[in-house]
Amino acid sequence: QGYVVALELSGLGLSGTLPFQGVWHELQRLQKLRLVHSTIGGRLPLTLSTLTDLRQLELSQNVLVGELPSFLGFLPKLKRLKLEDNHFFGTIPSSLCLLKEQFIALDVSDNVGLYGSLPECFGEMTQLAVLKITNVGLTGTIPQSLCTRSRMNGFYPNPFGCDVIGCPAG
């Protein structure tokens, strides 16, 4: 018996919304969901929370809307979350802090409706290597421990891609 572990349907011009029922329970072993550069809209369905093997969720360059759901932090194996260039609003959920042992990448750039500050617990994410938050409405400072890392976002020294938010002076 085979299982689908990766679903990559990027750049195919897909449109519509992500299904709220039905299909996700058939994909319980899914580890990678990548639907990039399409016109998929609507909100992220709660039924995505049943994908407990999911390690990478990439839904960039679509027209998704709504708040970033807190259930993302309850996906126990999630390592990479890339949602840039959509229409998300609200705050970055602090539930992502539950992933601090394995979380390595967050890209929410170009979601101008995001606001608030980066949860302080992001400073405790020891594996975090990619944090892209350009062109969002975040304010405040980046946790000091992230600012002092020698490599971040693939560059040395650490050049955070931030516009309103920055590292504390010191």
PDB file of C-alpha atoms in Angstrom:
ATOM      1  CA  GLN A   1       0.000   0.000   0.000  1.00  0.00           C
ATOM      2  CA  GLY A   2       1.482   3.323  -1.090  1.00  0.00           C
ATOM      3  CA  TYR A   3       1.166   6.756   0.430  1.00  0.00           C
ATOM      4  CA  VAL A   4       1.446  10.234  -0.980  1.00  0.00           C
ATOM      5  CA  VAL A   5       4.269  11.966   0.909  1.00  0.00           C
ATOM      6  CA  ALA A   6       4.738  15.040  -1.310  1.00  0.00           C
ATOM      7  CA  LEU A   7       2.303  17.103  -3.310  1.00  0.00           C
ATOM      8  CA  GLU A   8       3.864  19.760  -5.520  1.00  0.00           C
ATOM      9  CA  LEU A   9       1.592  21.548  -7.934  1.00  0.00           C
ATOM     10  CA  SER A  10       3.411  24.833  -8.393  1.00  0.00           C
ATOM     11  CA  GLY A  11       3.127  27.201 -11.319  1.00  0.00           C
ATOM     12  CA  LEU A  12       0.242  25.330 -12.907  1.00  0.00           C
ATOM     13  CA  GLY A  13      -2.211  28.214 -12.751  1.00  0.00           C
ATOM     14  CA  LEU A  14      -4.422  26.481 -10.202  1.00  0.00           C
ATOM     15  CA  SER A  15      -7.300  28.545  -8.877  1.00  0.00           C
ATOM     16  CA  GLY A  16     -10.087  28.131  -6.360  1.00  0.00           C
ATOM     17  CA  THR A  17      -9.751  27.406  -2.661  1.00  0.00           C
ATOM     18  CA  LEU A  18      -8.132  24.691  -0.607  1.00  0.00           C
ATOM     19  CA  PRO A  19     -10.680  22.019   0.261  1.00  0.00           C
ATOM     20  CA  PHE A  20     -12.170  22.273   3.741  1.00  0.00           C
ATOM     21  CA  GLN A  21     -13.214  18.628   3.855  1.00  0.00           C
ATOM     22  CA  GLY A  22     -12.588  15.287   2.262  1.00  0.00           C
ATOM     23  CA  VAL A  23      -9.164  15.151   0.691  1.00  0.00           C
ATOM     24  CA  TRP A  24      -6.886  15.821   3.674  1.00  0.00           C
ATOM     25  CA  HIS A  25      -7.801  12.640   5.597  1.00  0.00           C
ATOM     26  CA  GLU A  26      -6.617  10.691   2.524  1.00  0.00           C
ATOM     27  CA  LEU A  27      -3.197  12.350   2.770  1.00  0.00           C
ATOM     28  CA  GLN A  28      -2.288  11.529   6.358  1.00  0.00           C
ATOM     29  CA  ARG A  29       1.338  10.677   5.459  1.00  0.00           C
ATOM     30  CA  LEU A  30       1.874  13.921   3.520  1.00  0.00           C
ATOM     31  CA  GLN A  31       5.202  15.527   4.435  1.00  0.00           C
ATOM     32  CA  LYS A  32       5.432  18.284   1.833  1.00  0.00           C
ATOM     33  CA  LEU A  33       2.636  20.440   0.427  1.00  0.00           C
ATOM     34  CA  ARG A  34       3.814  22.978  -2.133  1.00  0.00           C
ATOM     35  CA  LEU A  35       1.248  24.946  -4.124  1.00  0.00           C
ATOM     36  CA  VAL A  36       3.137  28.043  -5.264  1.00  0.00           C
ATOM     37  CA  HIS A  37       2.511  30.706  -7.895  1.00  0.00           C
ATOM     38  CA  SER A  38      -1.176  30.135  -8.559  1.00  0.00           C
ATOM     39  CA  THR A  39      -4.393  31.933  -7.704  1.00  0.00           C
ATOM     40  CA  ILE A  40      -5.495  29.780  -4.793  1.00  0.00           C
ATOM     41  CA  GLY A  41      -7.602  31.908  -2.490  1.00  0.00           C
ATOM     42  CA  GLY A  42      -9.670  31.730   0.652  1.00  0.00           C
ATOM     43  CA  ARG A  43      -8.530  30.851   4.153  1.00  0.00           C
ATOM     44  CA  LEU A  44      -6.305  28.032   5.330  1.00  0.00           C
ATOM     45  CA  PRO A  45      -8.749  25.262   6.279  1.00  0.00           C
ATOM     46  CA  LEU A  46      -8.659  23.822   9.786  1.00  0.00           C
ATOM     47  CA  THR A  47      -8.584  20.356   8.213  1.00  0.00           C
ATOM     48  CA  LEU A  48      -4.913  20.994   7.327  1.00  0.00           C
ATOM     49  CA  SER A  49      -4.287  20.457  11.039  1.00  0.00           C
ATOM     50  CA  THR A  50      -4.847  16.723  10.511  1.00  0.00           C
ATOM     51  CA  LEU A  51      -1.635  16.484   8.460  1.00  0.00           C
ATOM     52  CA  THR A  52       0.508  15.519  11.439  1.00  0.00           C
ATOM     53  CA  ASP A  53       3.440  14.296   9.295  1.00  0.00           C
ATOM     54  CA  LEU A  54       3.672  17.608   7.420  1.00  0.00           C
ATOM     55  CA  ARG A  55       7.204  19.008   7.463  1.00  0.00           C
ATOM     56  CA  GLN A  56       6.972  21.681   4.754  1.00  0.00           C
ATOM     57  CA  LEU A  57       4.003  23.883   3.924  1.00  0.00           C
ATOM     58  CA  GLU A  58       4.610  26.282   1.068  1.00  0.00           C
ATOM     59  CA  LEU A  59       1.659  28.253  -0.299  1.00  0.00           C
ATOM     60  CA  SER A  60       3.515  31.330  -1.523  1.00  0.00           C
ATOM     61  CA  GLN A  61       2.427  33.663  -4.306  1.00  0.00           C
ATOM     62  CA  ASN A  62      -1.286  32.993  -4.120  1.00  0.00           C
ATOM     63  CA  VAL A  63      -4.260  35.064  -2.976  1.00  0.00           C
ATOM     64  CA  LEU A  64      -4.866  33.417   0.394  1.00  0.00           C
ATOM     65  CA  VAL A  65      -6.520  35.589   3.046  1.00  0.00           C
ATOM     66  CA  GLY A  66      -7.273  35.575   6.738  1.00  0.00           C
ATOM     67  CA  GLU A  67      -5.286  35.324   9.917  1.00  0.00           C
ATOM     68  CA  LEU A  68      -2.408  32.898  10.180  1.00  0.00           C
ATOM     69  CA  PRO A  69      -4.124  30.069  12.062  1.00  0.00           C
ATOM     70  CA  SER A  70      -2.795  28.944  15.419  1.00  0.00           C
ATOM     71  CA  PHE A  71      -3.130  25.284  14.374  1.00  0.00           C
ATOM     72  CA  LEU A  72       0.113  25.714  12.388  1.00  0.00           C
ATOM     73  CA  GLY A  73       2.012  25.504  15.676  1.00  0.00           C
ATOM     74  CA  PHE A  74       0.330  22.214  16.470  1.00  0.00           C
ATOM     75  CA  LEU A  75       1.655  20.426  13.377  1.00  0.00           C
ATOM     76  CA  PRO A  76       4.255  18.460  15.346  1.00  0.00           C
ATOM     77  CA  LYS A  77       6.782  17.921  12.533  1.00  0.00           C
ATOM     78  CA  LEU A  78       6.502  21.260  10.704  1.00  0.00           C
ATOM     79  CA  LYS A  79       9.942  22.672   9.865  1.00  0.00           C
ATOM     80  CA  ARG A  80       9.340  25.071   6.976  1.00  0.00           C
ATOM     81  CA  LEU A  81       6.448  27.496   6.574  1.00  0.00           C
ATOM     82  CA  LYS A  82       6.491  29.694   3.484  1.00  0.00           C
ATOM     83  CA  LEU A  83       3.448  31.873   2.942  1.00  0.00           C
ATOM     84  CA  GLU A  84       4.932  34.968   1.317  1.00  0.00           C
ATOM     85  CA  ASP A  85       3.054  37.133  -1.148  1.00  0.00           C
ATOM     86  CA  ASN A  86      -0.523  36.453  -0.063  1.00  0.00           C
ATOM     87  CA  HIS A  87      -3.081  38.585   1.781  1.00  0.00           C
ATOM     88  CA  PHE A  88      -2.745  37.323   5.351  1.00  0.00           C
ATOM     89  CA  PHE A  89      -3.434  39.716   8.202  1.00  0.00           C
ATOM     90  CA  GLY A  90      -3.222  39.743  11.986  1.00  0.00           C
ATOM     91  CA  THR A  91      -0.300  38.599  14.086  1.00  0.00           C
ATOM     92  CA  ILE A  92       2.204  35.800  13.759  1.00  0.00           C
ATOM     93  CA  PRO A  93       0.756  33.108  16.031  1.00  0.00           C
ATOM     94  CA  SER A  94       2.761  32.431  19.170  1.00  0.00           C
ATOM     95  CA  SER A  95       1.751  28.759  18.816  1.00  0.00           C
ATOM     96  CA  LEU A  96       4.643  28.481  16.328  1.00  0.00           C
ATOM     97  CA  CYS A  97       6.847  28.567  19.434  1.00  0.00           C
ATOM     98  CA  LEU A  98       5.762  24.994  20.123  1.00  0.00           C
ATOM     99  CA  LEU A  99       7.946  24.029  17.154  1.00  0.00           C
ATOM    100  CA  LYS A 100      11.093  25.611  18.576  1.00  0.00           C
ATOM    101  CA  GLU A 101      13.142  22.393  18.530  1.00  0.00           C
ATOM    102  CA  GLN A 102      12.808  21.748  14.785  1.00  0.00           C
ATOM    103  CA  PHE A 103      11.509  24.913  13.100  1.00  0.00           C
ATOM    104  CA  ILE A 104      14.043  26.166  10.517  1.00  0.00           C
ATOM    105  CA  ALA A 105      12.243  28.535   8.131  1.00  0.00           C
ATOM    106  CA  LEU A 106       9.474  31.133   8.184  1.00  0.00           C
ATOM    107  CA  ASP A 107       8.756  33.411   5.233  1.00  0.00           C
ATOM    108  CA  VAL A 108       5.718  35.663   5.502  1.00  0.00           C
ATOM    109  CA  SER A 109       7.108  38.520   3.396  1.00  0.00           C
ATOM    110  CA  ASP A 110       4.717  40.620   1.334  1.00  0.00           C
ATOM    111  CA  ASN A 111       1.700  40.075   3.560  1.00  0.00           C
ATOM    112  CA  VAL A 112       1.194  43.749   4.353  1.00  0.00           C
ATOM    113  CA  GLY A 113      -1.732  43.035   6.680  1.00  0.00           C
ATOM    114  CA  LEU A 114       0.467  41.290   9.253  1.00  0.00           C
ATOM    115  CA  TYR A 115       1.090  43.460  12.305  1.00  0.00           C
ATOM    116  CA  GLY A 116       2.240  43.319  15.905  1.00  0.00           C
ATOM    117  CA  SER A 117       5.618  42.052  16.968  1.00  0.00           C
ATOM    118  CA  LEU A 118       7.522  38.875  16.352  1.00  0.00           C
ATOM    119  CA  PRO A 119       6.862  36.495  19.273  1.00  0.00           C
ATOM    120  CA  GLU A 120       9.799  36.671  21.705  1.00  0.00           C
ATOM    121  CA  CYS A 121      10.059  32.882  21.727  1.00  0.00           C
ATOM    122  CA  PHE A 122      11.465  33.004  18.189  1.00  0.00           C
ATOM    123  CA  GLY A 123      14.739  33.778  19.941  1.00  0.00           C
ATOM    124  CA  GLU A 124      14.605  30.276  21.438  1.00  0.00           C
ATOM    125  CA  MET A 125      14.283  28.575  18.052  1.00  0.00           C
ATOM    126  CA  THR A 126      17.776  27.140  17.895  1.00  0.00           C
ATOM    127  CA  GLN A 127      17.398  25.698  14.379  1.00  0.00           C
ATOM    128  CA  LEU A 128      15.823  28.788  12.797  1.00  0.00           C
ATOM    129  CA  ALA A 129      17.955  29.734   9.779  1.00  0.00           C
ATOM    130  CA  VAL A 130      15.457  31.595   7.578  1.00  0.00           C
ATOM    131  CA  LEU A 131      13.266  34.414   8.820  1.00  0.00           C
ATOM    132  CA  LYS A 132      11.888  36.584   6.036  1.00  0.00           C
ATOM    133  CA  ILE A 133       9.521  39.310   7.160  1.00  0.00           C
ATOM    134  CA  THR A 134       9.932  42.078   4.582  1.00  0.00           C
ATOM    135  CA  ASN A 135       7.003  44.244   3.529  1.00  0.00           C
ATOM    136  CA  VAL A 136       4.808  43.407   6.511  1.00  0.00           C
ATOM    137  CA  GLY A 137       3.450  45.649   9.260  1.00  0.00           C
ATOM    138  CA  LEU A 138       5.437  44.170  12.128  1.00  0.00           C
ATOM    139  CA  THR A 139       6.810  46.528  14.749  1.00  0.00           C
ATOM    140  CA  GLY A 140       9.141  46.117  17.674  1.00  0.00           C
ATOM    141  CA  THR A 141      12.470  44.345  17.782  1.00  0.00           C
ATOM    142  CA  ILE A 142      13.829  40.991  16.757  1.00  0.00           C
ATOM    143  CA  PRO A 143      14.893  38.831  19.725  1.00  0.00           C
ATOM    144  CA  GLN A 144      18.545  39.541  20.515  1.00  0.00           C
ATOM    145  CA  SER A 145      19.600  35.909  20.113  1.00  0.00           C
ATOM    146  CA  LEU A 146      18.507  35.974  16.455  1.00  0.00           C
ATOM    147  CA  CYS A 147      20.381  39.206  15.828  1.00  0.00           C
ATOM    148  CA  THR A 148      23.649  37.756  17.066  1.00  0.00           C
ATOM    149  CA  ARG A 149      23.594  34.583  14.963  1.00  0.00           C
ATOM    150  CA  SER A 150      26.415  34.497  12.475  1.00  0.00           C
ATOM    151  CA  ARG A 151      24.292  33.122   9.636  1.00  0.00           C
ATOM    152  CA  MET A 152      20.704  33.966   8.895  1.00  0.00           C
ATOM    153  CA  ASN A 153      18.761  33.829   5.639  1.00  0.00           C
ATOM    154  CA  GLY A 154      21.791  32.267   3.938  1.00  0.00           C
ATOM    155  CA  PHE A 155      24.021  35.295   4.420  1.00  0.00           C
ATOM    156  CA  TYR A 156      26.990  36.196   6.557  1.00  0.00           C
ATOM    157  CA  PRO A 157      26.872  38.464   8.420  1.00  0.00           C
ATOM    158  CA  ASN A 158      23.240  38.265   9.467  1.00  0.00           C
ATOM    159  CA  PRO A 159      21.286  40.771   7.285  1.00  0.00           C
ATOM    160  CA  PHE A 160      17.686  40.536   8.398  1.00  0.00           C
ATOM    161  CA  GLY A 161      15.296  41.415   5.622  1.00  0.00           C
ATOM    162  CA  CYS A 162      13.220  43.770   7.724  1.00  0.00           C
ATOM    163  CA  ASP A 163      11.789  47.192   7.110  1.00  0.00           C
ATOM    164  CA  VAL A 164      10.015  48.412  10.255  1.00  0.00           C
ATOM    165  CA  ILE A 165      11.363  45.873  12.675  1.00  0.00           C
ATOM    166  CA  GLY A 166      15.015  45.598  13.623  1.00  0.00           C
ATOM    167  CA  CYS A 167      17.573  44.296  16.022  1.00  0.00           C
ATOM    168  CA  PRO A 168      17.886  46.029  19.399  1.00  0.00           C
ATOM    169  CA  ALA A 169      20.739  48.492  19.780  1.00  0.00           C
ATOM    170  CA  GLY A 170      23.746  47.224  21.589  1.00  0.00           C
TER     171      GLY A 170
END
